[in-house]
Tab-separated table of C-alpha atoms in Angstrom:
chain	number	residue	atom	x	y	z
A	22	MET	CA	19.486	-2.839	-11.080
A	23	LEU	CA	17.501	-5.116	-8.399
A	24	LEU	CA	19.190	-7.616	-6.325
A	25	TYR	CA	18.132	-11.402	-7.599
A	26	LYS	CA	20.617	-13.939	-6.144
A	27	ARG	CA	21.275	-17.319	-7.737
A	28	MET	CA	19.709	-16.275	-11.178
A	29	VAL	CA	20.359	-19.410	-13.441
A	30	ALA	CA	19.980	-18.528	-16.949
A	31	GLY	CA	17.886	-15.461	-16.156
A	32	VAL	CA	15.952	-13.354	-18.082
A	33	LEU	CA	15.751	-9.528	-16.994
A	34	ALA	CA	13.583	-6.918	-19.002
A	35	ILE	CA	13.125	-3.178	-17.792
A	36	VAL	CA	10.281	-0.838	-18.787
A	37	LEU	CA	9.558	2.660	-17.936
A	38	THR	CA	5.928	3.273	-17.744
A	39	GLY	CA	3.200	5.661	-16.077
A	40	CYS	CA	4.963	8.915	-15.980
A	41	SER	CA	2.990	11.675	-14.272
A	42	VAL	CA	4.197	15.473	-13.957
A	43	PHE	CA	2.545	18.167	-12.227
A	44	SER	CA	2.350	21.855	-12.476
A	45	ASP	CA	4.145	22.141	-8.990
A	46	GLY	CA	6.959	20.190	-10.622
A	47	TYR	CA	7.077	16.995	-9.081
A	48	SER	CA	6.748	13.770	-11.035
A	49	THR	CA	5.975	10.089	-10.538
A	50	THR	CA	7.396	7.348	-12.779
A	51	ILE	CA	6.863	3.690	-12.307
A	52	LYS	CA	9.778	1.243	-13.586
A	53	LYS	CA	8.654	-2.456	-14.301
A	54	GLU	CA	11.386	-5.199	-14.163
A	55	GLU	CA	11.027	-8.989	-14.840
A	56	GLN	CA	13.021	-12.048	-13.838
A	57	GLU	CA	13.061	-15.588	-14.563
A	58	THR	CA	15.023	-18.628	-13.394
A	59	GLU	CA	14.565	-22.408	-13.694
A	60	TYR	CA	12.554	-22.232	-10.503
A	61	SER	CA	11.038	-19.181	-10.024
A	62	SER	CA	9.626	-15.922	-11.689
A	63	VAL	CA	9.545	-12.128	-10.625
A	64	TYR	CA	7.625	-9.141	-11.791
A	65	ALA	CA	8.534	-6.169	-9.766
A	66	GLU	CA	7.243	-2.498	-9.858
A	67	ILE	CA	9.155	0.483	-8.471
A	68	ILE	CA	7.848	3.955	-8.172
A	69	GLU	CA	10.137	6.815	-8.390
A	70	PHE	CA	9.517	10.416	-7.504
A	71	GLY	CA	11.292	13.734	-9.294
A	72	GLY	CA	10.852	17.306	-8.912
A	73	PHE	CA	10.623	17.430	-4.907
A	74	LYS	CA	11.797	20.927	-3.513
A	75	ASN	CA	13.175	18.633	-0.661
A	76	LYS	CA	15.834	16.753	-2.739
A	77	GLU	CA	17.185	15.201	0.353
A	78	TYR	CA	13.816	13.746	1.283
A	79	GLN	CA	13.155	12.625	-2.493
A	80	SER	CA	16.565	10.782	-2.767
A	81	GLU	CA	15.543	9.167	0.606
A	82	LEU	CA	12.000	8.164	-0.591
A	83	ASN	CA	13.367	6.615	-3.802
A	84	LEU	CA	16.017	4.744	-2.008
A	85	SER	CA	13.603	3.387	0.585
A	86	VAL	CA	11.104	2.231	-1.894
A	87	GLN	CA	13.828	0.511	-4.070
A	88	LYS	CA	15.221	-1.311	-0.777
A	89	GLU	CA	11.644	-2.354	0.079
A	90	VAL	CA	11.642	-3.956	-3.312
A	91	GLU	CA	14.916	-5.421	-3.334
A	92	ASP	CA	14.477	-6.968	0.200
A	93	ALA	CA	11.182	-8.546	-0.746
A	94	ILE	CA	13.065	-9.963	-3.809
A	95	SER	CA	15.829	-11.269	-1.719
A	96	ALA	CA	13.809	-12.979	0.848
A	97	PHE	CA	11.614	-14.520	-1.714
A	98	ASP	CA	14.732	-16.164	-3.480
A	99	ALA	CA	15.462	-17.741	-0.418
A	100	LEU	CA	12.001	-19.184	-0.173
A	101	ALA	CA	11.929	-20.261	-3.934
A	102	SER	CA	15.251	-21.922	-3.674
A	103	GLU	CA	14.138	-24.090	-0.670
A	104	ALA	CA	10.823	-24.732	-2.350
A	105	SER	CA	12.178	-25.818	-5.683
A	106	GLY	CA	12.135	-29.367	-4.964
A	107	ALA	CA	8.802	-29.633	-3.271
A	108	LEU	CA	6.723	-27.955	-6.206
A	109	PRO	CA	4.974	-30.279	-8.870
A	110	LYS	CA	6.995	-30.344	-12.291
A	111	GLY	CA	6.556	-27.384	-14.262
A	112	VAL	CA	5.276	-25.116	-11.324
A	113	LYS	CA	7.444	-22.355	-10.305
A	114	SER	CA	7.391	-20.155	-7.173
A	115	SER	CA	6.282	-16.622	-8.260
A	116	LEU	CA	6.700	-13.018	-6.669
A	117	TYR	CA	4.498	-10.300	-8.127
A	118	ILE	CA	5.153	-6.740	-6.870
A	119	THR	CA	2.887	-3.816	-7.959
A	120	GLN	CA	2.633	-0.173	-7.289
A	121	ASN	CA	-0.924	0.979	-6.954
A	122	VAL	CA	-1.255	4.603	-7.096
A	123	LYS	CA	-4.580	5.575	-5.122
A	124	ARG	CA	-3.928	9.248	-5.117
A	125	ASN	CA	-1.677	11.322	-7.287
A	126	THR	CA	-2.519	15.017	-6.873
A	127	THR	CA	-0.420	18.417	-6.599
A	128	ASP	CA	-0.452	18.002	-2.596
A	129	ILE	CA	-0.428	14.256	-1.964
A	130	VAL	CA	0.515	11.043	-3.159
A	131	SER	CA	-0.858	7.602	-1.720
A	132	PHE	CA	0.070	4.442	-3.060
A	133	ILE	CA	0.482	0.980	-1.972
A	134	THR	CA	3.255	-1.337	-2.480
A	135	GLU	CA	1.656	-4.914	-2.853
A	136	VAL	CA	3.623	-8.025	-2.588
A	137	TYR	CA	2.135	-11.464	-3.754
A	138	THR	CA	4.423	-14.266	-3.183
A	139	TYR	CA	3.637	-18.118	-3.996
A	140	THR	CA	5.962	-20.544	-2.933
A	141	GLY	CA	3.632	-23.897	-2.882
A	142	GLY	CA	0.269	-24.657	-1.207
A	143	ALA	CA	-3.375	-23.756	-2.324
A	144	HIS	CA	-2.608	-20.034	-2.827
A	145	GLY	CA	0.171	-17.431	-2.047
A	146	ASN	CA	0.311	-14.583	0.360
A	147	THR	CA	-0.531	-10.916	-0.517
A	148	VAL	CA	0.825	-8.187	1.848
A	149	TRP	CA	0.125	-4.428	1.064
A	150	GLU	CA	2.736	-1.533	2.530
A	151	PRO	CA	0.912	1.714	1.968
A	152	HIS	CA	2.156	5.123	1.851
A	153	THR	CA	0.531	8.586	2.056
A	154	ILE	CA	2.812	11.555	1.598
A	155	ASN	CA	2.066	15.138	1.608
A	156	VAL	CA	4.401	16.229	-1.381
A	157	ILE	CA	4.374	20.200	-0.860
A	158	SER	CA	5.104	20.078	2.868
A	159	GLU	CA	8.453	21.564	4.078
A	160	ASN	CA	9.148	18.527	6.084
A	161	PRO	CA	7.799	15.824	3.524
A	162	HIS	CA	7.206	12.163	4.873
A	163	ASN	CA	4.991	9.468	5.376
A	164	LEU	CA	2.105	10.654	7.117
A	165	SER	CA	0.448	8.822	10.134
A	166	LEU	CA	-3.321	8.424	10.570
A	167	GLY	CA	-3.378	10.681	13.401
A	168	GLU	CA	-1.549	13.437	11.432
A	169	LEU	CA	-4.731	13.956	9.350
A	170	PHE	CA	-6.944	14.856	12.272
A	171	ARG	CA	-7.128	17.627	14.600
A	172	ASP	CA	-9.362	15.906	16.921
A	173	LYS	CA	-7.819	13.476	19.642
A	174	GLU	CA	-10.751	11.407	19.511
A	175	TYR	CA	-10.314	10.393	15.738
A	176	MET	CA	-9.755	6.984	16.165
A	177	LYS	CA	-12.772	6.359	18.548
A	178	LYS	CA	-15.052	8.345	15.748
A	179	LEU	CA	-13.631	6.505	12.928
A	180	ASN	CA	-14.635	3.178	14.566
A	181	VAL	CA	-18.175	4.270	15.274
A	182	ILE	CA	-18.296	5.198	11.526
A	183	ILE	CA	-16.749	1.854	10.592
A	184	GLU	CA	-19.388	0.070	12.587
A	185	ARG	CA	-22.100	1.789	10.973
A	186	MET	CA	-20.999	0.980	7.548
A	187	VAL	CA	-20.832	-2.723	8.992
A	188	THR	CA	-24.691	-2.377	9.903
A	189	GLU	CA	-25.699	-0.421	6.867
A	190	ASN	CA	-24.000	-2.980	4.283
A	191	PRO	CA	-24.726	-6.466	5.646
A	192	ASP	CA	-23.954	-8.112	2.563
A	193	LYS	CA	-20.741	-6.260	1.707
A	194	TYR	CA	-19.366	-6.996	5.227
A	195	SER	CA	-20.790	-10.409	5.583
A	196	GLU	CA	-19.131	-13.272	7.331
A	197	LEU	CA	-16.665	-11.119	9.208
A	198	TRP	CA	-15.044	-13.353	12.314
A	199	GLN	CA	-14.757	-9.963	14.687
A	200	LYS	CA	-15.631	-6.507	14.743
A	201	PRO	CA	-13.360	-4.154	12.808
A	202	GLU	CA	-11.467	-1.833	14.774
A	203	ILE	CA	-8.936	0.735	14.428
A	204	THR	CA	-6.090	0.462	17.266
A	205	LYS	CA	-2.675	1.748	18.005
A	206	GLU	CA	-1.373	-1.383	16.415
A	207	ASN	CA	-2.985	-1.471	13.170
A	208	GLU	CA	-3.415	2.052	12.399
A	209	ASP	CA	-1.032	2.393	9.733
A	210	ARG	CA	-3.306	0.376	7.363
A	211	PHE	CA	-4.757	2.926	5.310
A	212	TYR	CA	-4.583	5.162	1.783
A	213	MET	CA	-6.251	8.063	0.461
A	214	THR	CA	-7.956	8.824	-2.894
A	215	ASP	CA	-9.091	12.053	-4.107
A	216	THR	CA	-12.306	11.839	-2.280
A	217	GLU	CA	-11.898	8.972	0.266
A	218	LEU	CA	-9.782	7.766	3.264
A	219	VAL	CA	-9.691	4.133	3.110
A	220	ILE	CA	-9.208	1.961	6.156
A	221	PHE	CA	-8.086	-1.603	5.281
A	222	PHE	CA	-7.569	-5.165	7.196
A	223	PRO	CA	-5.454	-7.899	5.454
A	224	PRO	CA	-6.821	-11.274	4.616
A	225	TYR	CA	-7.517	-13.338	7.704
A	226	ASP	CA	-7.793	-10.560	10.054
A	227	LEU	CA	-11.384	-10.371	9.755
A	228	SER	CA	-12.389	-13.255	7.465
A	229	TYR	CA	-11.360	-15.975	5.265
A	230	TYR	CA	-8.769	-15.624	2.809
A	231	ALA	CA	-11.119	-15.529	-0.414
A	232	LYS	CA	-12.903	-12.680	0.777
A	233	GLY	CA	-9.283	-10.647	0.161
A	234	PHE	CA	-8.693	-7.234	1.793
A	235	ILE	CA	-11.624	-5.493	4.046
A	236	GLU	CA	-11.770	-2.152	2.932
A	237	PHE	CA	-13.849	0.712	4.611
A	238	PRO	CA	-13.987	3.745	2.124
A	239	ILE	CA	-14.975	6.791	4.335
A	240	PRO	CA	-15.720	9.984	2.528
A	241	ILE	CA	-13.247	12.685	3.264
A	242	SER	CA	-16.201	15.315	2.960
A	243	GLU	CA	-17.842	13.509	6.264
A	244	LEU	CA	-14.499	13.802	7.850
A	245	ASN	CA	-13.758	17.417	7.254
A	246	PRO	CA	-15.167	18.371	11.075
A	247	ILE	CA	-12.228	16.411	12.346
A	248	LEU	CA	-9.633	17.065	9.979
A	249	ASN	CA	-6.727	19.401	9.787
A	250	GLU	CA	-7.291	22.051	7.542
A	251	GLU	CA	-4.760	20.808	4.738
A	252	PHE	CA	-6.578	17.477	4.359
A	253	LYS	CA	-10.341	18.870	4.169
A	254	GLN	CA	-12.238	17.821	1.197
A	255	THR	CA	-12.934	21.363	-0.573
A	256	LYS	CA	-14.961	20.420	-3.534
């Protein structure tokens, strides 16, 4: 059960949902939990994996995802307690954690843990924690962007593609404060779908809050010439 400190007259609901099972035996299940106190509310999802050939990694992955959620709830509770006296009557601090699965195939699972926190002010704050895992690897782990590519100049070539996307889509990428660029400091901000590699930048990095996350979906087929063989688009 998730940790939630100082819970006063709280309500807890646990629901299992969204179970997917694949032919190679691995599965994903999303567990939902809800909690409420007199000054705050929490909605949290935890993704849980089963059927990995590497059971040690499976256990480590499940524990790390749960700890990620627990840490977010624990940090939120401290903030919510401090903010409780400053919020207008009837307004509660809130935490909303979702697991957004972007790719869930027999070889790769890519998902984003999205954490939205509100403890007062005009709006809350949203953080994305991306995870992309080669589940059939003998040594499964959270992939780095560089591991996808055989070309050492991958970062430079991705930045050229992103610059072209900005030029060709002026409406979509309007009002950017600066040139979007992948660097060593931010290259972990990506996820994969069945057909695209998506590079993203959080609110305020490139534009104002209302623009949300700025995403650059690049077709995997376009990247085939510089990708490692196992990550190429074959269909």
